[in-house]
PDB file of C-alpha atoms in Angstrom:
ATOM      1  CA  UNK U 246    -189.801  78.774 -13.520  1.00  0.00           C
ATOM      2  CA  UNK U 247    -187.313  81.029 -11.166  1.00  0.00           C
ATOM      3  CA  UNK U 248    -184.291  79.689  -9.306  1.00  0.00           C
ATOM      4  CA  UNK U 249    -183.442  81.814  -6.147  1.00  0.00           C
ATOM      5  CA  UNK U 250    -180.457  80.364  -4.133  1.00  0.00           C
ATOM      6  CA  UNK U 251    -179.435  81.523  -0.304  1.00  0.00           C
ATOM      7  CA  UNK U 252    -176.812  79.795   2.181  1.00  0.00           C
ATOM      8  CA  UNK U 253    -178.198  79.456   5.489  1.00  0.00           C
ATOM      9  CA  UNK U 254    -175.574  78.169   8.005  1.00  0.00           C
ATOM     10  CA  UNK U 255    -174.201  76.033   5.787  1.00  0.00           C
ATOM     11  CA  UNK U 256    -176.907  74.579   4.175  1.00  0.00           C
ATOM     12  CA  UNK U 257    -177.359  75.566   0.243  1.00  0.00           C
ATOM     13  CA  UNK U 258    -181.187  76.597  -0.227  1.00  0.00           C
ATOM     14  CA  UNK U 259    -182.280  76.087  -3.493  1.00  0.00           C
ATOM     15  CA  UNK U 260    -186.123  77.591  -3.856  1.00  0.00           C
ATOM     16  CA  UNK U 261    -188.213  77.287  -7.609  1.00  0.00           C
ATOM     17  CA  UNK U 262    -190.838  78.970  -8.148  1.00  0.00           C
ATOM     18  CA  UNK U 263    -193.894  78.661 -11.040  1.00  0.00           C
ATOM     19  CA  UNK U 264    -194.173  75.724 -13.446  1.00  0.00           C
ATOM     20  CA  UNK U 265    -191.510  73.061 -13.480  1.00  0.00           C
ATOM     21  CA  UNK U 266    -192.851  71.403 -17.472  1.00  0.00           C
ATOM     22  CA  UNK U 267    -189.978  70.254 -19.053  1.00  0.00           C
ATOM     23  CA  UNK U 268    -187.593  71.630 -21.362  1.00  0.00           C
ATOM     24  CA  UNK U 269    -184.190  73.596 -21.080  1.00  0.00           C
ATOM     25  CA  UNK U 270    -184.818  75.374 -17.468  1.00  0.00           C
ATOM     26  CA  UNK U 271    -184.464  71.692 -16.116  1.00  0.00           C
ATOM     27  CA  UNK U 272    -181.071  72.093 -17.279  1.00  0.00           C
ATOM     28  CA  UNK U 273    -180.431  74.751 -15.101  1.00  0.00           C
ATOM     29  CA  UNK U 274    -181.299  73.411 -12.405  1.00  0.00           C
ATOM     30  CA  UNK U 275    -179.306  69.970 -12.613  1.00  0.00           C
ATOM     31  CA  UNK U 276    -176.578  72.565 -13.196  1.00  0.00           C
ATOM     32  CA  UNK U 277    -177.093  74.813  -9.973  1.00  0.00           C
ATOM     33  CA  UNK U 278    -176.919  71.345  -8.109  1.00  0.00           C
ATOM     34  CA  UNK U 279    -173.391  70.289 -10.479  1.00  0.00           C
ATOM     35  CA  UNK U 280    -172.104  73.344  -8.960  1.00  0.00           C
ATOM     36  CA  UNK U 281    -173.422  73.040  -5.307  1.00  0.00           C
ATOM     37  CA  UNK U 282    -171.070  69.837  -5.790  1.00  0.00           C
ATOM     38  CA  UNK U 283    -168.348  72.018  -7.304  1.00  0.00           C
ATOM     39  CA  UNK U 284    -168.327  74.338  -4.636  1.00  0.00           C
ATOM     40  CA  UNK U 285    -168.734  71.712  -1.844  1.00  0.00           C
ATOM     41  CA  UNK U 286    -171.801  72.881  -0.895  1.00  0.00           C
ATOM     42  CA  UNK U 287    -172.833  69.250  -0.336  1.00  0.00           C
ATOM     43  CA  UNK U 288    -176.015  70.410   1.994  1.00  0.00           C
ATOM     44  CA  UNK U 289    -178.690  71.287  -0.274  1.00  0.00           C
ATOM     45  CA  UNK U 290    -182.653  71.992   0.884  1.00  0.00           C
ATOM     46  CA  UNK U 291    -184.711  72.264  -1.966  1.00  0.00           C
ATOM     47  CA  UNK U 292    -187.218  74.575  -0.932  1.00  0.00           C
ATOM     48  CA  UNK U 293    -190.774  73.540  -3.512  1.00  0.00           C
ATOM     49  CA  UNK U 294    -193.261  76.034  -1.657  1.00  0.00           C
ATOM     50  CA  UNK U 295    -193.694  78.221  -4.551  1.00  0.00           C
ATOM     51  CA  UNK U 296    -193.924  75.509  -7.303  1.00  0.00           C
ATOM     52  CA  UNK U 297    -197.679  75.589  -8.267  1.00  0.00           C
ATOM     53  CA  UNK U 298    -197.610  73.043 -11.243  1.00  0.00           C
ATOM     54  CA  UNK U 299    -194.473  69.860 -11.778  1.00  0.00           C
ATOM     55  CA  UNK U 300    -194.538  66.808 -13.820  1.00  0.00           C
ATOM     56  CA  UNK U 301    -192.228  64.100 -13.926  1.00  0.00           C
ATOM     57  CA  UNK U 302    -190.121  66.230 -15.385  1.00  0.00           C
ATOM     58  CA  UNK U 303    -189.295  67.669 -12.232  1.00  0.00           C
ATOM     59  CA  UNK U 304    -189.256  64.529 -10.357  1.00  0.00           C
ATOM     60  CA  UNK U 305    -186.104  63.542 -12.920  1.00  0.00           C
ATOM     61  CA  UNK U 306    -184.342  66.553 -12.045  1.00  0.00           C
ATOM     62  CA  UNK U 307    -184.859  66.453  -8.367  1.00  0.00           C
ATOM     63  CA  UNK U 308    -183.620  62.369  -8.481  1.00  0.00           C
ATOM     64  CA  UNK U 309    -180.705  63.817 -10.386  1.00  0.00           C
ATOM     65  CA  UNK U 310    -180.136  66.654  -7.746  1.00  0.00           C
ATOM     66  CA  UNK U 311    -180.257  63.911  -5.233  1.00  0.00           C
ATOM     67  CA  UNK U 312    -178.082  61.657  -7.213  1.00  0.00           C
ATOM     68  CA  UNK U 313    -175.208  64.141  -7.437  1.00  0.00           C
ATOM     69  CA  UNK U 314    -174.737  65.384  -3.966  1.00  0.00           C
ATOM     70  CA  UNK U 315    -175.638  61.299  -2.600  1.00  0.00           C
ATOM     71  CA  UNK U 316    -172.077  60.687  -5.132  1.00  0.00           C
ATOM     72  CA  UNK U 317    -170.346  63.169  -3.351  1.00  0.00           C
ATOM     73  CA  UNK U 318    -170.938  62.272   0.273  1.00  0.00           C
ATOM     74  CA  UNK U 319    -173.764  65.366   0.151  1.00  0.00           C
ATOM     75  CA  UNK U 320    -177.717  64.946   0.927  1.00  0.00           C
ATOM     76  CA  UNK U 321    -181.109  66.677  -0.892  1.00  0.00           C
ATOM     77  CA  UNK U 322    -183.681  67.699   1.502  1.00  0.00           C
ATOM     78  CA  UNK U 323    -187.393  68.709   0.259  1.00  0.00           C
ATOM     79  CA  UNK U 324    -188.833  71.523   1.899  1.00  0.00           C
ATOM     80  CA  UNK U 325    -192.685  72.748   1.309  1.00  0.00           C
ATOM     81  CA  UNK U 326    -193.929  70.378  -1.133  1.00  0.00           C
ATOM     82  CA  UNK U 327    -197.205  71.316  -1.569  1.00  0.00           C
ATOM     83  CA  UNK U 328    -199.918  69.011  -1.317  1.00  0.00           C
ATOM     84  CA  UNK U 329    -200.173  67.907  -5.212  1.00  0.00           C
ATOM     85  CA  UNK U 330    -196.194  67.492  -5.313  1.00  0.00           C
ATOM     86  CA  UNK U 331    -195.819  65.440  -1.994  1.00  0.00           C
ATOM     87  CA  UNK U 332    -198.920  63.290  -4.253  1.00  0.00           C
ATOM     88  CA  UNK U 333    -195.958  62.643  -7.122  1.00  0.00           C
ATOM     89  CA  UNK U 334    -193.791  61.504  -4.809  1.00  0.00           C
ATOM     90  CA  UNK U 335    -195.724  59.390  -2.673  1.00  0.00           C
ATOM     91  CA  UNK U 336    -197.062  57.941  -6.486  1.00  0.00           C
ATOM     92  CA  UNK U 337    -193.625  57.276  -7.503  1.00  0.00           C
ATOM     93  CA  UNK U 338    -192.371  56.333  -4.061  1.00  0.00           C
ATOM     94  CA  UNK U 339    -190.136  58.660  -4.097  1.00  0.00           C
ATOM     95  CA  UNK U 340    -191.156  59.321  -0.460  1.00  0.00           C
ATOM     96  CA  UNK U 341    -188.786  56.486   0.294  1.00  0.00           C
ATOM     97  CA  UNK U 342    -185.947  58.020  -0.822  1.00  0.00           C
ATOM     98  CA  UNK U 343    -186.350  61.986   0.369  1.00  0.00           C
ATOM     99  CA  UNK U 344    -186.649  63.476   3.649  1.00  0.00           C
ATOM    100  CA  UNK U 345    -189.650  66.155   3.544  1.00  0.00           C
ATOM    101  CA  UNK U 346    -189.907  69.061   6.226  1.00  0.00           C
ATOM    102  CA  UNK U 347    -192.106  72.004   6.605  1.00  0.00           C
ATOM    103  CA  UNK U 348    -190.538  73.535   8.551  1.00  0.00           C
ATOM    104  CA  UNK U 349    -187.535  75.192   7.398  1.00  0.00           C
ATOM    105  CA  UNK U 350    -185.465  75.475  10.367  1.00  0.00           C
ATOM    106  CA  UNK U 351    -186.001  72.004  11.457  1.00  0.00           C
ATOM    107  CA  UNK U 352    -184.790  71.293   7.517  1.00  0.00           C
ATOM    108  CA  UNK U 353    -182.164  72.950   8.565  1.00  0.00           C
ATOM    109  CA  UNK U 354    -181.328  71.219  11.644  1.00  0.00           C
ATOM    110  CA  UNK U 355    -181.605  67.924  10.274  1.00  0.00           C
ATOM    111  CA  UNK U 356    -178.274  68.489   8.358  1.00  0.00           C
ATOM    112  CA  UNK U 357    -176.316  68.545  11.728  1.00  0.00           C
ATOM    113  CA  UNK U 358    -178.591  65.188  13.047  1.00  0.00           C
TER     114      UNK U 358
ATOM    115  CA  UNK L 274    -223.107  70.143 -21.034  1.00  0.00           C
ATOM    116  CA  UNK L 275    -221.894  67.618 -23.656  1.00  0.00           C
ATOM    117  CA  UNK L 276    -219.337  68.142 -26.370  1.00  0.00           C
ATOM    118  CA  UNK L 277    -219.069  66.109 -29.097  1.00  0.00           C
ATOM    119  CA  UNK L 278    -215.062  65.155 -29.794  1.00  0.00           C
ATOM    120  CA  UNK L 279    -212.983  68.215 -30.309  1.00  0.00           C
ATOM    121  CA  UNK L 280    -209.353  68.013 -32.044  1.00  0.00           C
ATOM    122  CA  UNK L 281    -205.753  69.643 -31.217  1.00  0.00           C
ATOM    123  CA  UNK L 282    -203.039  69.121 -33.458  1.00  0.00           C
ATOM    124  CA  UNK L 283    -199.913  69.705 -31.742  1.00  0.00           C
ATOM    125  CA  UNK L 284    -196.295  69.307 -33.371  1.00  0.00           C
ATOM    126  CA  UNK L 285    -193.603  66.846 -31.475  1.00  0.00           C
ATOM    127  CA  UNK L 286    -192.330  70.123 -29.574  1.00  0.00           C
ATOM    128  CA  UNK L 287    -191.684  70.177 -25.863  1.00  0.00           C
ATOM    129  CA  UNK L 288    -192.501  73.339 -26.209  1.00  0.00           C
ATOM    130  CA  UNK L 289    -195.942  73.120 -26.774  1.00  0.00           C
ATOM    131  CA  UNK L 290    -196.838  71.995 -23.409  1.00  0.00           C
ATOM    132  CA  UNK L 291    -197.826  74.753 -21.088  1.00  0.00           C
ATOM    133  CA  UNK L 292    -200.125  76.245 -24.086  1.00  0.00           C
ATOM    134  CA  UNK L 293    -201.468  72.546 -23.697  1.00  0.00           C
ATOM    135  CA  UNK L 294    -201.246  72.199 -19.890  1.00  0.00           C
ATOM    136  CA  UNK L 295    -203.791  75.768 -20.031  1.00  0.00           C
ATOM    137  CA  UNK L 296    -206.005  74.191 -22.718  1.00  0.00           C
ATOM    138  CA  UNK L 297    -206.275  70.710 -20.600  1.00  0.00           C
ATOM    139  CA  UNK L 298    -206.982  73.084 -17.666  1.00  0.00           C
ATOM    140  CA  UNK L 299    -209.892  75.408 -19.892  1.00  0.00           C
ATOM    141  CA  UNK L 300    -211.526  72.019 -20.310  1.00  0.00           C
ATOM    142  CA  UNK L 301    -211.628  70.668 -17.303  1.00  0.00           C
ATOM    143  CA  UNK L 302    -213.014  73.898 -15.952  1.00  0.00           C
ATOM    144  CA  UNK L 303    -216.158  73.972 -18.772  1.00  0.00           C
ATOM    145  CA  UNK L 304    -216.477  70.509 -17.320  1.00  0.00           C
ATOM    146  CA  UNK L 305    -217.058  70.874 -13.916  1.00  0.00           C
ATOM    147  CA  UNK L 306    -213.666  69.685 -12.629  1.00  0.00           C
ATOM    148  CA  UNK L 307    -213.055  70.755  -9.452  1.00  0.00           C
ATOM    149  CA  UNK L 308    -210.525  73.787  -8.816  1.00  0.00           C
ATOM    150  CA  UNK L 309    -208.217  71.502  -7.158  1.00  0.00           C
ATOM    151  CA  UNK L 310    -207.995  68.447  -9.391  1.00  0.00           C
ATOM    152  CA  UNK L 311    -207.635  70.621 -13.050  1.00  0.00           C
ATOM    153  CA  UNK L 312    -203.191  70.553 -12.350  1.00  0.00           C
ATOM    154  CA  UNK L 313    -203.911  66.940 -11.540  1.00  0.00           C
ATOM    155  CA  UNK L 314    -206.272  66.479 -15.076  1.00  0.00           C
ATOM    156  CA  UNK L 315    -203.346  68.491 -16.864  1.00  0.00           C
ATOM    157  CA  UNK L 316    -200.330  66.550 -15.478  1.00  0.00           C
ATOM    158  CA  UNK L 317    -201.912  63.293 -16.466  1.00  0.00           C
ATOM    159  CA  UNK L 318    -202.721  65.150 -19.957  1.00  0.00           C
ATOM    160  CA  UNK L 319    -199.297  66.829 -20.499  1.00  0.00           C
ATOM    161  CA  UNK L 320    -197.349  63.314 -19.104  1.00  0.00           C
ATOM    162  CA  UNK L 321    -198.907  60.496 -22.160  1.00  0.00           C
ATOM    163  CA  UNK L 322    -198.660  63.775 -24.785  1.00  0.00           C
ATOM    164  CA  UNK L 323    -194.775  63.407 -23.768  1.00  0.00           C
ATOM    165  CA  UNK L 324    -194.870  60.022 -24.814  1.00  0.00           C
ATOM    166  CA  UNK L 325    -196.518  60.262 -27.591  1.00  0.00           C
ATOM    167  CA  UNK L 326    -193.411  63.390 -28.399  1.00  0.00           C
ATOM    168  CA  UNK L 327    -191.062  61.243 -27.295  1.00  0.00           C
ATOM    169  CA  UNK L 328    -191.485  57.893 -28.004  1.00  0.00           C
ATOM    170  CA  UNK L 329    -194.260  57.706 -30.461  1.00  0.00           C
ATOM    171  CA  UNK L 330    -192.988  60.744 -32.870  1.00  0.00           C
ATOM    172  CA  UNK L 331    -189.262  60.380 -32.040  1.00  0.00           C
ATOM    173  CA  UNK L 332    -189.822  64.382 -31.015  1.00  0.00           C
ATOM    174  CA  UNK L 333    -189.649  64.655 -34.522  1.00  0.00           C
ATOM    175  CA  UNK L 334    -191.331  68.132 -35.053  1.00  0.00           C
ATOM    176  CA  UNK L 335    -192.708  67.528 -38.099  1.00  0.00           C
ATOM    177  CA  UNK L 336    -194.637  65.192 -36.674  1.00  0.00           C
ATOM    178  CA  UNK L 337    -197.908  65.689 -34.871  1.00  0.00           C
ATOM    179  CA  UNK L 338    -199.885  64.466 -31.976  1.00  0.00           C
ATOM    180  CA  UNK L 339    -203.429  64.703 -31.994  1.00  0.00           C
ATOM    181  CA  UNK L 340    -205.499  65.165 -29.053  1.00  0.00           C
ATOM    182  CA  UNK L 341    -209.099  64.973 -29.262  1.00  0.00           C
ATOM    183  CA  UNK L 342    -211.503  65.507 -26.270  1.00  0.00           C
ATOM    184  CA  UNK L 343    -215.263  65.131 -25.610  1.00  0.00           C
ATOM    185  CA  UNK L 344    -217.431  65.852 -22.329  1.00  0.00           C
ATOM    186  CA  UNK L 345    -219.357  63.454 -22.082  1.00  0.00           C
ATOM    187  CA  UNK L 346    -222.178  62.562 -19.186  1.00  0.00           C
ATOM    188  CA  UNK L 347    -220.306  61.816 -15.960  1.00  0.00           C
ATOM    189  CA  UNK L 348    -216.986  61.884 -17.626  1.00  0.00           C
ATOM    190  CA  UNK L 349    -214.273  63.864 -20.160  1.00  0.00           C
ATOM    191  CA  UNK L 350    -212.359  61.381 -22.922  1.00  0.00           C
ATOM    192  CA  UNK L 351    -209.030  62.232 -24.027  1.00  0.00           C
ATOM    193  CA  UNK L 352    -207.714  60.276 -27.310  1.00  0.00           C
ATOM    194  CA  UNK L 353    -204.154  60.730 -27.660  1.00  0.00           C
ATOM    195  CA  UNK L 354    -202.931  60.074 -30.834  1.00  0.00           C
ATOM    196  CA  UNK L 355    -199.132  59.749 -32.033  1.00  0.00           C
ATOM    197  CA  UNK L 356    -197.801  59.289 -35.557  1.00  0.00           C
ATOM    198  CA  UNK L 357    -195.476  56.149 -34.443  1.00  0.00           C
ATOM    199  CA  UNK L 358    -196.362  52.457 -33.433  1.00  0.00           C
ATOM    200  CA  UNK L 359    -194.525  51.872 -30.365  1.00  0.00           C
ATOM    201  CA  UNK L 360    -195.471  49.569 -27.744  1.00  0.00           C
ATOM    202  CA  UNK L 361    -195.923  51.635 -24.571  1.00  0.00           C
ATOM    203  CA  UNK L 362    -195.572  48.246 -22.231  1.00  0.00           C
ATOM    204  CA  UNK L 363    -192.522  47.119 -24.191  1.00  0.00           C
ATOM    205  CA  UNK L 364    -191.245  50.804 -24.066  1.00  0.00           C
ATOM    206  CA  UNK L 365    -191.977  51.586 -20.717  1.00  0.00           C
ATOM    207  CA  UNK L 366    -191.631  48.059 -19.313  1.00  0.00           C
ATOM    208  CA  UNK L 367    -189.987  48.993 -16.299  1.00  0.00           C
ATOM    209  CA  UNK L 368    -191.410  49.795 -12.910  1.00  0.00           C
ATOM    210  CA  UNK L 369    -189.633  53.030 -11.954  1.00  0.00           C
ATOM    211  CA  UNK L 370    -191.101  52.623  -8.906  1.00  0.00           C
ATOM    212  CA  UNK L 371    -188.970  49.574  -7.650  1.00  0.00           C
ATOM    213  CA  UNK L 372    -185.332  48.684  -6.754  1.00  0.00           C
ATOM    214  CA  UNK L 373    -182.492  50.764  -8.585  1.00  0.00           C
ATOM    215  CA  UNK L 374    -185.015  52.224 -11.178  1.00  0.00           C
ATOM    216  CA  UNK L 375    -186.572  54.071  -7.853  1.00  0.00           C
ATOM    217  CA  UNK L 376    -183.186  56.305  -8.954  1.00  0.00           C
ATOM    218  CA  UNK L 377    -183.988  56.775 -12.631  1.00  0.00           C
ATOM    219  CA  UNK L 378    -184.238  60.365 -13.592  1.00  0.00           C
ATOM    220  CA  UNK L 379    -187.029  59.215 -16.092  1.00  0.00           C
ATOM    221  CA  UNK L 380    -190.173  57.028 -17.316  1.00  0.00           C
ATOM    222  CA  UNK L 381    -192.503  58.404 -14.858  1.00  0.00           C
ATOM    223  CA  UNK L 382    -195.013  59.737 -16.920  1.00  0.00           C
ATOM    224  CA  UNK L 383    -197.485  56.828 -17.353  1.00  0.00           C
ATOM    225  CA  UNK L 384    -197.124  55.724 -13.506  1.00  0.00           C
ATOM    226  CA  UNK L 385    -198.000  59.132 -12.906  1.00  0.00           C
ATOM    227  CA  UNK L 386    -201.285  59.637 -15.314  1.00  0.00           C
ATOM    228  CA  UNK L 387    -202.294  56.061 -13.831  1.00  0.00           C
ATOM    229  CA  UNK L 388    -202.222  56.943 -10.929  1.00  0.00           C
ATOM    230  CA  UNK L 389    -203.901  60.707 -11.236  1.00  0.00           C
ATOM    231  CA  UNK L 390    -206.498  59.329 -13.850  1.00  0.00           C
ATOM    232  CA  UNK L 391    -209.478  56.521 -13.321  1.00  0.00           C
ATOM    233  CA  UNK L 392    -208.643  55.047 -16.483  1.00  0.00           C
ATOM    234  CA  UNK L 393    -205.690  55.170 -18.918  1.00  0.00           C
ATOM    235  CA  UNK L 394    -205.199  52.431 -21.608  1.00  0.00           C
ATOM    236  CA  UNK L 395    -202.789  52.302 -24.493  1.00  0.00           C
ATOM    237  CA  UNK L 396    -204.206  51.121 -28.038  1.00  0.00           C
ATOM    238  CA  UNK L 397    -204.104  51.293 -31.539  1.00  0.00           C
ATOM    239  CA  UNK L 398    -206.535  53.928 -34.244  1.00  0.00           C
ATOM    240  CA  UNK L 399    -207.638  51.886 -37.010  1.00  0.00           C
ATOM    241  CA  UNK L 400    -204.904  53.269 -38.842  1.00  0.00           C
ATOM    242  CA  UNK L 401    -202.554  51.149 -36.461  1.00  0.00           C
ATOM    243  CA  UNK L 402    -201.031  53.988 -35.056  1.00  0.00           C
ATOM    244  CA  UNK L 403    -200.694  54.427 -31.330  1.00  0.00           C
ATOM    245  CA  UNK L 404    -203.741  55.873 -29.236  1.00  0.00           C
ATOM    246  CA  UNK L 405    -203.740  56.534 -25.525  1.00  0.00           C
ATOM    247  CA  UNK L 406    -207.501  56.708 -23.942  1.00  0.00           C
ATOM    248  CA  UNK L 407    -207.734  58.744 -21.046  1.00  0.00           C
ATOM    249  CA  UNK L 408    -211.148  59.229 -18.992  1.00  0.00           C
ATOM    250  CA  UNK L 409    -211.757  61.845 -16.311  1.00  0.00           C
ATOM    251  CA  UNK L 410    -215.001  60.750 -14.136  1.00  0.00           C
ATOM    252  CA  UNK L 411    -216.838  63.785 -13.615  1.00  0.00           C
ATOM    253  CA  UNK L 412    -218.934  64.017 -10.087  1.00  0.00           C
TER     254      UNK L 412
END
């Protein structure tokens, strides 16, 4: 799994890429969005367009992610879950809790909505 | 094509599970699966053999899980063995699907390979250890 982050305006975009299994790189990400927080970089858009395999592993860490920045007045935005991932969440109704875009610069817009 | 059960012995190591996740994916394809549903065959796969780490073998890397598969006419069989005697219901009696355990950052797993698998039921092996059946209808 890679972890590329990029400000746009000032929304934090966090995009994975490859297998999200389990293990220590989940650590790394719950820390990128601990430091988002840090940094008060309390937009976040976590872009999932290159993730071609994700358990519930990466469901925990994304509720975390969400978790975090909701504490500190901040939202997590899904962008480009591919079809198999927006499965997991509709499974685990985590639908209900996540806004999803496909586009990215209405993702982006929906920050200032 | 039918194969008669086939073992993997895997120790309580999260990191065992990719190698696993391509194995689960090398069956489905000598199966038949279809290209699109072998991540969905492997995520139910790799989510009850983290269980069975976690909760059945207390991650304890000296112990093992044992998988065994078989292709069998209209259908693949997983048995997932652990080395504990846990109660998955009791264990995982939750619904992280509801309320304020929507918001838990775990205990997913088994909603999940429900939900991606026809049939998944939790049991004993004669020894009285725990065993996790998992069946993959093949079309």
């Amino acid at each position: 799994m890679n972890i590329k982050q990029e400000m746009k305006d000032d929304v934090l975009v966090i995009s994975l890429s490859g297998k999200i299994i389990g293990g220590p790189e989940l650590i790394e990400v719950k820390d990128v969005f601990k430091k988002a927080v840090e940094q008060d970089r309390l937009k976040v858009l976590l872009d999932l367009g290159k993730v071609n395999w994700m358990d519930s592993s990466g469901l925990g860490v994304i509720v975390s992610g969400h978790t975090t920045l909701s504490r500190a007045g901040g939202a997590l935005r899904i962008l480009n879950a591919t079809k198999k991932i927006h499965e997991l969440f509709i499974i685990t109704k985590l639908i209900t809790i996540f806004e999803t875009y496909t586009d990215e610069q209405k993702a982006l817009n929906s920050f200032g909505e | 094509m039918i194969v008669q059960p086939i073992e993997i012995r895997l120790p309580s190591d999260s990191s065992v599970l990719e190698t696993l996740q391509l194995i689960v994916e090398a069956i489905g394809r000598s199966a038949e699966v279809e290209e699109d549903d072998l991540s969905l065959l492997s995520i139910a796969v790799v989510e009850l053999t983290k269980n069975a780490i976690e909760h059945g073998n207390k991650s304890n890397p000296e112990k093992h899980v044992t998988i065994s598969f078989s292709i069998l006419p209209n259908r693949i069989r997983f048995l997932i063995d652990d080395e504990g005697s846990w109660e998955p219901e009791k264990a995982l009696g939750f619904n992280p699907g509801e309320g304020k355990e929507l918001l838990l950052t775990r205990g997913r797993g088994v909603l999940i390979a429900r939900n991606l698998a026809k049939w998944v039921e939790f049991g004993l092996t004669p020894e009285g250890k725990t065993r996790v059946t998992l069946i993959w209808p093949l079309t």
